[in-house]
mmCIF file of C-alpha atoms and ligand atoms in Angstrom:
data_model
loop_
_atom_site.group_PDB
_atom_site.id
_atom_site.type_symbol
_atom_site.label_atom_id
_atom_site.label_comp_id
_atom_site.label_asym_id
_atom_site.label_seq_id
_atom_site.Cartn_x
_atom_site.Cartn_y
_atom_site.Cartn_z
ATOM 1 C CA UNK A 116 0.064 -0.288 0.099
ATOM 2 C CA UNK A 117 1.262 3.353 -0.582
ATOM 3 C CA UNK A 118 2.660 5.981 2.059
ATOM 4 C CA UNK A 119 2.538 9.068 0.372
ATOM 5 C CA UNK A 120 2.577 8.154 -2.639
ATOM 6 C CA UNK A 121 5.260 5.205 -2.065
ATOM 7 C CA UNK A 122 4.446 1.624 -1.944
ATOM 8 C CA UNK A 123 5.781 -0.177 1.216
ATOM 9 C CA UNK A 124 4.955 -3.593 2.924
ATOM 10 C CA UNK A 125 5.352 -3.757 6.448
ATOM 11 C CA UNK A 126 8.621 -5.807 6.729
ATOM 12 C CA UNK A 127 10.957 -6.504 4.179
ATOM 13 C CA UNK A 128 14.682 -7.655 3.984
ATOM 14 C CA UNK A 129 17.060 -4.653 3.543
ATOM 15 C CA UNK A 130 17.791 -4.431 -0.677
ATOM 16 C CA UNK A 131 21.736 -3.844 0.374
ATOM 17 C CA UNK A 132 21.790 -6.231 3.153
ATOM 18 C CA UNK A 133 19.841 -9.083 3.595
ATOM 19 C CA UNK A 134 21.228 -10.037 6.860
ATOM 20 C CA UNK A 135 19.100 -6.927 8.089
ATOM 21 C CA UNK A 136 14.853 -7.278 8.233
ATOM 22 C CA UNK A 137 13.809 -3.829 7.757
ATOM 23 C CA UNK A 138 9.762 -2.999 9.300
ATOM 24 C CA UNK A 139 7.886 -0.084 9.510
ATOM 25 C CA UNK A 140 7.590 0.627 13.596
ATOM 26 C CA UNK A 141 4.226 1.945 14.262
ATOM 27 C CA UNK A 142 4.723 3.109 17.778
ATOM 28 C CA UNK A 143 4.368 6.589 16.650
ATOM 29 C CA UNK A 144 1.938 6.065 14.002
ATOM 30 C CA UNK A 145 0.350 8.783 12.403
ATOM 31 C CA UNK A 146 2.558 11.202 13.758
ATOM 32 C CA UNK A 147 5.889 9.644 12.753
ATOM 33 C CA UNK A 148 6.712 7.526 10.313
ATOM 34 C CA UNK A 149 9.950 5.207 11.037
ATOM 35 C CA UNK A 150 11.611 2.183 9.420
ATOM 36 C CA UNK A 151 13.617 0.384 12.138
ATOM 37 C CA UNK A 152 16.749 -2.118 10.884
ATOM 38 C CA UNK A 153 16.539 -5.502 13.225
ATOM 39 C CA UNK A 154 19.588 -7.303 13.094
ATOM 40 C CA UNK A 155 18.859 -10.059 15.793
ATOM 41 C CA UNK A 156 16.345 -12.699 17.151
ATOM 42 C CA UNK A 157 16.035 -10.558 20.520
ATOM 43 C CA UNK A 158 15.855 -7.207 18.471
ATOM 44 C CA UNK A 159 12.927 -8.899 16.546
ATOM 45 C CA UNK A 160 11.283 -10.644 20.024
ATOM 46 C CA UNK A 161 11.028 -6.716 21.457
ATOM 47 C CA UNK A 162 9.985 -5.441 17.962
ATOM 48 C CA UNK A 163 6.790 -7.892 18.442
ATOM 49 C CA UNK A 164 6.342 -7.760 22.289
ATOM 50 C CA UNK A 165 6.685 -4.239 22.328
ATOM 51 C CA UNK A 166 4.039 -3.802 19.087
ATOM 52 C CA UNK A 167 6.673 -2.063 17.172
ATOM 53 C CA UNK A 168 4.988 -4.638 14.831
ATOM 54 C CA UNK A 169 1.768 -6.125 15.416
ATOM 55 C CA UNK A 170 -1.335 -7.656 14.081
ATOM 56 C CA UNK A 171 -1.524 -11.482 12.836
ATOM 57 C CA UNK A 172 -0.346 -11.441 10.208
ATOM 58 C CA UNK A 173 2.552 -9.247 10.181
ATOM 59 C CA UNK A 174 3.413 -11.027 13.759
ATOM 60 C CA UNK A 175 3.779 -14.344 11.507
ATOM 61 C CA UNK A 176 5.903 -12.593 9.074
ATOM 62 C CA UNK A 177 7.646 -11.013 12.024
ATOM 63 C CA UNK A 178 8.177 -14.201 13.125
ATOM 64 C CA UNK A 179 9.328 -15.878 9.975
ATOM 65 C CA UNK A 180 12.002 -13.096 9.451
ATOM 66 C CA UNK A 181 12.874 -13.717 13.183
ATOM 67 C CA UNK A 182 13.682 -17.463 12.597
ATOM 68 C CA UNK A 183 15.922 -16.489 9.786
ATOM 69 C CA UNK A 184 17.734 -13.894 11.476
ATOM 70 C CA UNK A 185 18.271 -17.606 13.938
ATOM 71 C CA UNK A 186 19.890 -19.299 11.342
ATOM 72 C CA UNK A 187 22.723 -16.677 10.922
ATOM 73 C CA UNK A 188 22.954 -16.312 14.612
ATOM 74 C CA UNK A 189 23.329 -19.977 15.048
ATOM 75 C CA UNK A 190 25.933 -20.004 12.418
ATOM 76 C CA UNK A 191 28.087 -18.234 14.235
ATOM 77 C CA UNK A 192 26.917 -20.059 17.545
ATOM 78 C CA UNK A 193 28.881 -23.525 19.072
ATOM 79 C CA UNK A 194 25.920 -25.466 18.351
ATOM 80 C CA UNK A 195 23.304 -24.539 15.610
ATOM 81 C CA UNK A 196 20.819 -26.595 16.454
ATOM 82 C CA UNK A 197 20.542 -25.740 20.292
ATOM 83 C CA UNK A 198 20.756 -21.805 19.158
ATOM 84 C CA UNK A 199 18.058 -22.271 16.601
ATOM 85 C CA UNK A 200 15.836 -24.008 19.460
ATOM 86 C CA UNK A 201 16.835 -21.370 21.707
ATOM 87 C CA UNK A 202 15.302 -18.724 19.118
ATOM 88 C CA UNK A 203 12.264 -20.360 18.672
ATOM 89 C CA UNK A 204 11.573 -20.364 22.366
ATOM 90 C CA UNK A 205 12.532 -16.549 22.378
ATOM 91 C CA UNK A 206 10.190 -15.485 19.705
ATOM 92 C CA UNK A 207 6.777 -17.907 20.863
ATOM 93 C CA UNK A 208 7.217 -16.004 24.181
ATOM 94 C CA UNK A 209 6.074 -12.972 22.921
ATOM 95 C CA UNK A 210 2.480 -12.557 22.374
ATOM 96 C CA UNK A 211 0.306 -15.471 22.852
ATOM 97 C CA UNK A 212 -2.719 -14.939 21.130
ATOM 98 C CA UNK A 213 -2.168 -14.330 17.403
ATOM 99 C CA UNK A 214 -1.684 -18.152 16.524
ATOM 100 C CA UNK A 215 -0.003 -17.144 13.250
ATOM 101 C CA UNK A 216 2.986 -16.839 15.380
ATOM 102 C CA UNK A 217 3.519 -20.237 16.012
ATOM 103 C CA UNK A 218 2.163 -21.278 13.038
ATOM 104 C CA UNK A 219 5.281 -19.327 11.240
ATOM 105 C CA UNK A 220 7.431 -20.645 13.832
ATOM 106 C CA UNK A 221 6.551 -24.130 13.230
ATOM 107 C CA UNK A 222 6.691 -23.938 9.331
ATOM 108 C CA UNK A 223 10.235 -22.384 10.073
ATOM 109 C CA UNK A 224 11.425 -25.171 11.904
ATOM 110 C CA UNK A 225 10.026 -27.921 9.766
ATOM 111 C CA UNK A 226 11.673 -26.097 7.110
ATOM 112 C CA UNK A 227 15.277 -25.661 8.501
ATOM 113 C CA UNK A 228 15.184 -29.159 9.867
ATOM 114 C CA UNK A 229 14.305 -30.527 6.543
ATOM 115 C CA UNK A 230 17.996 -29.378 5.587
ATOM 116 C CA UNK A 231 21.361 -30.737 5.731
ATOM 117 C CA UNK A 232 23.951 -28.536 6.343
ATOM 118 C CA UNK A 233 24.108 -24.966 7.779
ATOM 119 C CA UNK A 234 24.406 -23.044 4.931
ATOM 120 C CA UNK A 235 21.388 -24.895 3.451
ATOM 121 C CA UNK A 236 19.493 -24.236 6.574
ATOM 122 C CA UNK A 237 20.275 -20.396 6.453
ATOM 123 C CA UNK A 238 18.953 -20.488 2.786
ATOM 124 C CA UNK A 239 15.779 -22.430 3.467
ATOM 125 C CA UNK A 240 15.068 -19.721 6.433
ATOM 126 C CA UNK A 241 15.593 -16.533 4.430
ATOM 127 C CA UNK A 242 13.434 -18.184 1.553
ATOM 128 C CA UNK A 243 10.456 -19.746 3.938
ATOM 129 C CA UNK A 244 10.528 -16.098 5.693
ATOM 130 C CA UNK A 245 10.378 -14.378 2.024
ATOM 131 C CA UNK A 246 7.428 -17.402 0.949
ATOM 132 C CA UNK A 247 5.152 -16.072 4.290
ATOM 133 C CA UNK A 248 5.486 -12.869 3.619
ATOM 134 C CA UNK A 249 4.579 -13.137 0.583
ATOM 135 C CA UNK A 250 1.671 -15.443 0.795
ATOM 136 C CA UNK A 251 0.036 -13.468 3.402
ATOM 137 C CA UNK A 252 -0.103 -10.303 0.794
ATOM 138 C CA UNK A 253 -1.293 -12.261 -1.679
ATOM 139 C CA UNK A 254 -4.015 -14.245 0.586
ATOM 140 C CA UNK A 255 -5.177 -11.009 2.032
ATOM 141 C CA UNK A 256 -5.024 -9.520 -1.730
ATOM 142 C CA UNK A 257 -7.809 -12.516 -2.577
ATOM 143 C CA UNK A 258 -9.322 -11.565 1.071
ATOM 144 C CA UNK A 259 -10.647 -8.668 -1.323
ATOM 145 C CA UNK A 260 -11.643 -10.318 -4.192
ATOM 146 C CA UNK A 261 -13.859 -12.069 -2.404
ATOM 147 C CA UNK A 262 -14.841 -9.287 0.196
ATOM 148 C CA UNK A 263 -15.771 -7.207 -2.650
ATOM 149 C CA UNK A 264 -18.858 -9.319 -3.464
ATOM 150 C CA UNK A 265 -20.658 -8.559 -0.004
ATOM 151 C CA UNK A 266 -20.529 -5.195 -1.095
ATOM 152 C CA UNK A 267 -21.851 -5.270 -4.310
ATOM 153 C CA UNK A 268 -24.753 -7.095 -2.807
ATOM 154 C CA UNK A 269 -25.288 -4.212 -0.308
ATOM 155 C CA UNK A 270 -24.662 -1.639 -3.093
ATOM 156 C CA UNK A 271 -27.503 -2.965 -5.426
ATOM 157 C CA UNK A 272 -30.204 -2.788 -2.198
ATOM 158 C CA UNK A 273 -29.142 1.328 -2.052
ATOM 159 C CA UNK A 274 -27.701 2.214 -5.233
ATOM 160 C CA UNK A 275 -26.027 5.627 -5.115
ATOM 161 C CA UNK A 276 -25.829 5.601 -0.859
ATOM 162 C CA UNK A 277 -22.728 4.937 0.893
ATOM 163 C CA UNK A 278 -22.033 1.691 2.305
ATOM 164 C CA UNK A 279 -21.065 2.360 5.749
ATOM 165 C CA UNK A 280 -18.799 -0.161 7.371
ATOM 166 C CA UNK A 281 -18.077 -0.625 11.003
ATOM 167 C CA UNK A 282 -14.649 -2.018 11.964
ATOM 168 C CA UNK A 283 -12.762 -2.565 14.886
ATOM 169 C CA UNK A 284 -8.744 -2.169 15.649
ATOM 170 C CA UNK A 285 -6.850 -2.109 13.010
ATOM 171 C CA UNK A 286 -6.746 -5.607 10.408
ATOM 172 C CA UNK A 287 -5.283 -3.128 7.871
ATOM 173 C CA UNK A 288 -1.974 -3.478 5.365
ATOM 174 C CA UNK A 289 -0.400 -2.416 8.977
ATOM 175 C CA UNK A 290 -1.387 -5.511 10.673
ATOM 176 C CA UNK A 291 -0.262 -7.878 7.662
ATOM 177 C CA UNK A 292 2.337 -7.359 5.110
ATOM 178 C CA UNK A 293 0.200 -5.921 2.643
ATOM 179 C CA UNK A 294 -3.770 -5.112 2.238
ATOM 180 C CA UNK A 295 -4.747 -6.045 5.356
ATOM 181 C CA UNK A 296 -7.834 -8.504 6.097
ATOM 182 C CA UNK A 297 -10.818 -6.473 7.024
ATOM 183 C CA UNK A 298 -9.278 -3.900 4.973
ATOM 184 C CA UNK A 299 -8.759 -5.842 1.927
ATOM 185 C CA UNK A 300 -12.530 -5.455 0.642
ATOM 186 C CA UNK A 301 -12.921 -2.260 1.702
ATOM 187 C CA UNK A 302 -10.003 -1.207 -0.458
ATOM 188 C CA UNK A 303 -11.499 -3.485 -3.341
ATOM 189 C CA UNK A 304 -14.295 -2.009 -2.928
ATOM 190 C CA UNK A 305 -13.240 1.643 -2.847
ATOM 191 C CA UNK A 306 -11.164 0.893 -6.059
ATOM 192 C CA UNK A 307 -13.896 -0.452 -7.754
ATOM 193 C CA UNK A 308 -15.886 2.982 -7.658
ATOM 194 C CA UNK A 309 -18.663 2.036 -4.608
ATOM 195 C CA UNK A 310 -19.248 4.434 -2.796
ATOM 196 C CA UNK A 311 -17.749 3.403 0.810
ATOM 197 C CA UNK A 312 -17.562 5.101 4.347
ATOM 198 C CA UNK A 313 -15.752 3.365 7.024
ATOM 199 C CA UNK A 314 -16.834 4.190 11.146
ATOM 200 C CA UNK A 315 -13.556 3.332 13.088
ATOM 201 C CA UNK A 316 -13.563 2.209 16.658
ATOM 202 C CA UNK A 317 -10.896 4.196 18.323
ATOM 203 C CA UNK A 318 -10.073 1.151 19.966
ATOM 204 C CA UNK A 319 -8.868 1.894 23.665
ATOM 205 C CA UNK A 320 -6.136 1.605 25.256
ATOM 206 C CA UNK A 321 -3.698 1.760 22.199
ATOM 207 C CA UNK A 322 -5.645 3.028 20.001
ATOM 208 C CA UNK A 323 -5.008 0.995 16.691
ATOM 209 C CA UNK A 324 -8.545 2.392 15.141
ATOM 210 C CA UNK A 325 -7.736 5.923 16.149
ATOM 211 C CA UNK A 326 -4.172 5.816 14.974
ATOM 212 C CA UNK A 327 -3.369 3.615 12.458
ATOM 213 C CA UNK A 328 -6.889 2.240 10.794
ATOM 214 C CA UNK A 329 -7.867 5.890 10.328
ATOM 215 C CA UNK A 330 -4.369 6.681 9.173
ATOM 216 C CA UNK A 331 -4.294 3.894 6.464
ATOM 217 C CA UNK A 332 -8.168 4.597 5.006
ATOM 218 C CA UNK A 333 -6.848 9.031 4.812
ATOM 219 C CA UNK A 334 -3.425 7.724 3.087
ATOM 220 C CA UNK A 335 -5.954 5.562 0.318
ATOM 221 C CA UNK A 336 -8.210 8.333 -0.016
ATOM 222 C CA UNK A 337 -11.255 6.230 1.624
ATOM 223 C CA UNK A 338 -14.078 8.142 3.523
ATOM 224 C CA UNK A 339 -14.160 7.425 7.097
ATOM 225 C CA UNK A 340 -15.320 8.940 10.488
ATOM 226 C CA UNK A 341 -13.339 7.929 14.084
ATOM 227 C CA UNK A 342 -16.116 6.915 16.394
ATOM 228 C CA UNK A 343 -15.698 6.286 20.142
ATOM 229 C CA UNK A 344 -15.373 2.448 20.951
ATOM 230 C CA UNK A 345 -19.187 2.809 22.588
ATOM 231 C CA UNK A 346 -20.981 4.433 19.863
ATOM 232 C CA UNK A 347 -21.455 1.708 17.383
ATOM 233 C CA UNK A 348 -24.352 0.079 19.266
ATOM 234 C CA UNK A 349 -25.923 3.447 18.967
ATOM 235 C CA UNK A 350 -25.065 3.465 14.987
ATOM 236 C CA UNK A 351 -26.650 0.327 14.586
ATOM 237 C CA UNK A 352 -29.837 1.273 16.250
ATOM 238 C CA UNK A 353 -30.352 4.187 13.846
ATOM 239 C CA UNK A 354 -29.562 1.835 10.586
ATOM 240 C CA UNK A 355 -26.267 3.490 10.311
ATOM 241 C CA UNK A 356 -23.976 0.467 9.315
ATOM 242 C CA UNK A 357 -24.589 -1.495 6.989
ATOM 243 C CA UNK A 358 -21.787 -4.027 7.747
ATOM 244 C CA UNK A 359 -19.665 -4.810 10.803
ATOM 245 C CA UNK A 360 -16.213 -6.114 9.315
ATOM 246 C CA UNK A 361 -13.197 -7.402 11.472
ATOM 247 C CA UNK A 362 -10.232 -9.181 11.279
ATOM 248 C CA UNK A 363 -8.906 -12.053 14.290
ATOM 249 C CA UNK A 364 -6.023 -12.868 15.455
ATOM 250 C CA UNK A 365 -7.104 -16.896 15.981
ATOM 251 C CA UNK A 366 -10.037 -18.446 15.312
ATOM 252 C CA UNK A 367 -11.284 -21.916 16.463
ATOM 253 C CA UNK A 368 -11.986 -24.495 13.965
ATOM 254 C CA UNK A 369 -15.602 -24.583 15.486
ATOM 255 C CA UNK A 370 -16.013 -20.641 14.093
ATOM 256 C CA UNK A 371 -15.254 -18.602 17.826
ATOM 257 C CA UNK A 372 -13.311 -15.733 16.842
ATOM 258 C CA UNK A 373 -10.787 -13.793 19.157
ATOM 259 C CA UNK A 374 -10.317 -10.300 18.224
ATOM 260 C CA UNK A 375 -9.194 -7.132 19.696
ATOM 261 C CA UNK A 376 -10.970 -6.300 23.039
ATOM 262 C CA UNK A 377 -14.134 -5.133 22.362
ATOM 263 C CA UNK A 378 -15.090 -7.021 19.337
ATOM 264 C CA UNK A 379 -17.219 -9.070 21.301
ATOM 265 C CA UNK A 380 -20.072 -6.380 22.058
ATOM 266 C CA UNK A 381 -19.869 -5.125 18.535
ATOM 267 C CA UNK A 382 -21.115 -8.743 17.628
ATOM 268 C CA UNK A 383 -24.042 -8.669 19.955
ATOM 269 C CA UNK A 384 -25.046 -4.865 19.324
ATOM 270 C CA UNK A 385 -24.529 -6.419 15.765
ATOM 271 C CA UNK A 386 -26.926 -9.508 16.427
ATOM 272 C CA UNK A 387 -29.394 -7.351 18.398
ATOM 273 C CA UNK A 388 -29.979 -5.291 15.272
ATOM 274 C CA UNK A 389 -29.549 -7.672 12.282
ATOM 275 C CA UNK A 390 -26.491 -6.040 11.054
ATOM 276 C CA UNK A 391 -24.228 -8.692 9.221
ATOM 277 C CA UNK A 392 -21.030 -9.137 11.282
ATOM 278 C CA UNK A 393 -18.099 -10.749 9.310
ATOM 279 C CA UNK A 394 -14.346 -11.546 9.983
ATOM 280 C CA UNK A 395 -11.774 -11.466 7.403
ATOM 281 C CA UNK A 396 -8.642 -13.914 7.509
ATOM 282 C CA UNK A 397 -6.305 -15.794 5.907
ATOM 283 C CA UNK A 398 -5.963 -19.293 6.764
ATOM 284 C CA UNK A 399 -3.052 -18.723 8.919
ATOM 285 C CA UNK A 400 -5.309 -17.439 11.605
ATOM 286 C CA UNK A 401 -7.342 -20.737 11.988
ATOM 287 C CA UNK A 402 -6.238 -22.935 14.848
ATOM 288 C CA UNK A 403 -7.291 -26.066 13.742
ATOM 289 C CA UNK A 404 -6.959 -27.647 17.257
ATOM 290 C CA UNK A 405 -8.910 -26.114 19.519
ATOM 291 C CA UNK A 406 -12.952 -26.061 19.226
ATOM 292 C CA UNK A 407 -14.137 -23.934 22.356
ATOM 293 C CA UNK A 408 -12.780 -20.482 21.349
ATOM 294 C CA UNK A 409 -13.919 -19.211 24.694
ATOM 295 C CA UNK A 410 -12.198 -21.398 27.223
ATOM 296 C CA UNK A 411 -9.306 -22.555 25.152
ATOM 297 C CA UNK A 412 -7.994 -19.234 23.125
ATOM 298 C CA UNK A 413 -5.310 -18.028 25.331
ATOM 299 C CA UNK A 414 -6.329 -14.108 25.999
ATOM 300 C CA UNK A 415 -3.169 -11.791 26.449
ATOM 301 C CA UNK A 416 -3.128 -9.237 29.554
ATOM 302 C CA UNK A 417 -1.082 -6.415 28.852
ATOM 303 C CA UNK A 418 0.652 -3.888 31.539
ATOM 304 C CA UNK A 419 -2.126 -1.777 33.211
ATOM 305 C CA UNK A 420 -0.335 1.449 32.142
ATOM 306 C CA UNK A 421 -1.464 0.969 28.684
ATOM 307 C CA UNK A 422 -4.655 1.700 29.930
ATOM 308 C CA UNK A 423 -3.664 4.244 32.671
ATOM 309 C CA UNK A 424 -2.010 6.344 30.305
ATOM 310 C CA UNK A 425 -2.696 7.607 26.513
ATOM 311 C CA UNK A 426 -0.390 8.713 23.708
ATOM 312 C CA UNK A 427 -0.683 11.715 21.429
ATOM 313 C CA UNK A 428 0.772 14.241 19.661
ATOM 314 C CA UNK A 429 1.702 17.507 21.287
ATOM 315 C CA UNK A 430 4.288 20.967 20.622
ATOM 316 C CA UNK A 431 5.830 18.505 17.935
ATOM 317 C CA UNK A 432 6.392 15.433 19.641
ATOM 318 C CA UNK A 433 4.940 12.389 20.770
ATOM 319 C CA UNK A 434 3.998 12.221 24.294
ATOM 320 C CA UNK A 435 2.001 9.978 27.066
ATOM 321 C CA UNK A 436 0.002 11.439 29.205
ATOM 322 C CA UNK A 437 -1.776 9.916 32.639
ATOM 323 C CA UNK A 438 -5.592 9.392 32.800
ATOM 324 C CA UNK A 439 -6.224 8.220 35.719
ATOM 325 C CA UNK A 440 -5.655 8.155 39.386
ATOM 326 C CA UNK A 441 -2.063 7.015 40.294
ATOM 327 C CA UNK A 442 -3.482 4.679 43.123
ATOM 328 C CA UNK A 443 -5.846 3.212 40.835
ATOM 329 C CA UNK A 444 -5.107 -0.208 39.424
ATOM 330 C CA UNK A 445 -6.008 -1.028 35.839
ATOM 331 C CA UNK A 446 -6.616 -4.328 34.058
ATOM 332 C CA UNK A 447 -5.389 -4.680 30.528
ATOM 333 C CA UNK A 448 -7.165 -7.806 28.745
ATOM 334 C CA UNK A 449 -6.078 -7.075 24.698
ATOM 335 C CA UNK A 450 -8.661 -9.732 23.330
ATOM 336 C CA UNK A 451 -12.060 -11.104 23.758
ATOM 337 C CA UNK A 452 -13.749 -14.023 22.025
ATOM 338 C CA UNK A 453 -16.824 -13.828 19.859
ATOM 339 C CA UNK A 454 -18.470 -17.067 19.637
ATOM 340 C CA UNK A 455 -19.521 -18.319 16.404
ATOM 341 C CA UNK A 456 -23.449 -17.763 16.347
ATOM 342 C CA UNK A 457 -22.997 -14.469 16.737
ATOM 343 C CA UNK A 458 -20.583 -14.320 13.272
ATOM 344 C CA UNK A 459 -22.370 -14.030 9.552
ATOM 345 C CA UNK A 460 -19.466 -15.130 7.900
ATOM 346 C CA UNK A 461 -15.917 -15.924 7.214
ATOM 347 C CA UNK A 462 -13.503 -14.251 4.284
ATOM 348 C CA UNK A 463 -10.978 -16.299 3.761
ATOM 349 C CA UNK A 464 -8.430 -16.406 0.636
ATOM 350 C CA UNK A 465 -10.672 -19.286 -0.600
ATOM 351 C CA UNK A 466 -13.710 -17.717 -0.206
ATOM 352 C CA UNK A 467 -16.699 -16.958 2.169
ATOM 353 C CA UNK A 468 -17.708 -19.427 4.543
ATOM 354 C CA UNK A 469 -20.114 -19.666 7.362
ATOM 355 C CA UNK A 470 -18.688 -19.532 11.035
ATOM 356 C CA UNK A 471 -18.904 -23.365 11.632
ATOM 357 C CA UNK A 472 -16.426 -26.405 11.562
ATOM 358 C CA UNK A 473 -18.246 -28.018 8.467
ATOM 359 C CA UNK A 474 -18.286 -24.881 6.442
ATOM 360 C CA UNK A 475 -14.535 -24.406 7.683
ATOM 361 C CA UNK A 476 -13.600 -27.824 6.518
ATOM 362 C CA UNK A 477 -15.387 -27.634 3.017
ATOM 363 C CA UNK A 478 -13.209 -24.539 2.220
ATOM 364 C CA UNK A 479 -10.239 -26.201 3.689
ATOM 365 C CA UNK A 480 -10.374 -30.000 2.852
ATOM 366 C CA UNK A 481 -6.650 -30.906 3.608
ATOM 367 C CA UNK A 482 -7.308 -30.397 6.801
ATOM 368 C CA UNK A 483 -9.485 -33.246 7.449
HETATM 369 O O1 LIG B 196 -2.749 -6.245 19.846
HETATM 370 P P1 LIG B 196 -2.433 -6.377 18.012
HETATM 371 O O2 LIG B 196 -2.584 -4.793 17.742
HETATM 372 O O3 LIG B 196 -1.915 -6.787 17.805
HETATM 373 O O4 LIG B 196 -3.930 -6.728 17.832
HETATM 374 C C1 LIG B 196 -4.393 -7.292 16.446
HETATM 375 C C2 LIG B 196 -5.225 -6.241 16.088
HETATM 376 O O5 LIG B 196 -5.085 -5.360 15.233
HETATM 377 C C3 LIG B 196 -6.709 -7.038 15.983
HETATM 378 O O6 LIG B 196 -7.430 -7.726 17.117
HETATM 379 C C4 LIG B 196 -6.828 -7.612 14.453
HETATM 380 O O7 LIG B 196 -8.264 -6.978 14.317
HETATM 381 C C5 LIG B 196 -6.655 -8.710 14.266
HETATM 382 S S1 LIG B 196 -4.774 -8.840 13.739
HETATM 383 C C6 LIG B 196 -5.333 -8.765 11.728
#
């Protein structure tokens, strides 16, 4: 996608130094656009944990590149395989909810273990990291193509009027390598000339909606309005939302969806108001081992300071200010699970299915 007219992915290998990974550091967006060089497994782990990069697909791609850096480090160590195993654990411990992390790490381990000799192992890790990133971008593009049909259906029912979408958090290109999951159909519809307008939940505590989704949509010229997190129900009651469209960090094989905290409440409001609620995901976000999402998907709890403080731009600088009394503790559950019964459909790279095991497996028969 474009940043001030220049095309970017969110992560890539430095063109004149393939031992360095470069990524867009999202911490100070939209106020500052910074590119960070990552040269070690520890730096990549910090970038994931401290959310320089975030979002399910991008966490997976970062883990993939992290394992490539791990092979470079391992080839300088006394025990290649021990060093790789330790890097795997370091990267795995960074964030618990997005399943793309462990999916990418396992894919890399399989590729590395399938080669003989350190040079071949380094090379396969580089190739696999690149494949994970390319695949993520390609799958998101296809999600856009499949999701476009939903927008066309809505457009035929209200010709010439804006199609109002409500989205939560950032499941845009910043959360992936390119295009995004929930944002891909929005960009596809906008590019096809449909009159799209997006209500963007601010998404406290880290404000991924207000900071990142709004910035992305603005860069692409998509009309949008930022709303406080609690506004969605009111808009739906007044017929101002045609479709709720979110991403997911882990989707159980039953169709239960883990996504940014607050998604569940939007799904409840959508159900009560007969507003379709769709979730977009590449297949790397399915967890084929979990059926009961509410019980079994691990929910990350982050530091309470993300709730007690807010970050903004003031006097030419990114600043952090305290919101709450110093002595009041804060809890920070980062994700919740929306049960499959509240979800109208899942938009994947292979097409749209219902949020239930039968329909999901029909689309991905190789997982049976
Ligand atoms: O904590 P984050 O920013 O990594 O959370 C991820 C998200 O942005 C959302 O939950 C998103 O909708 C799913 S990731 C594609």
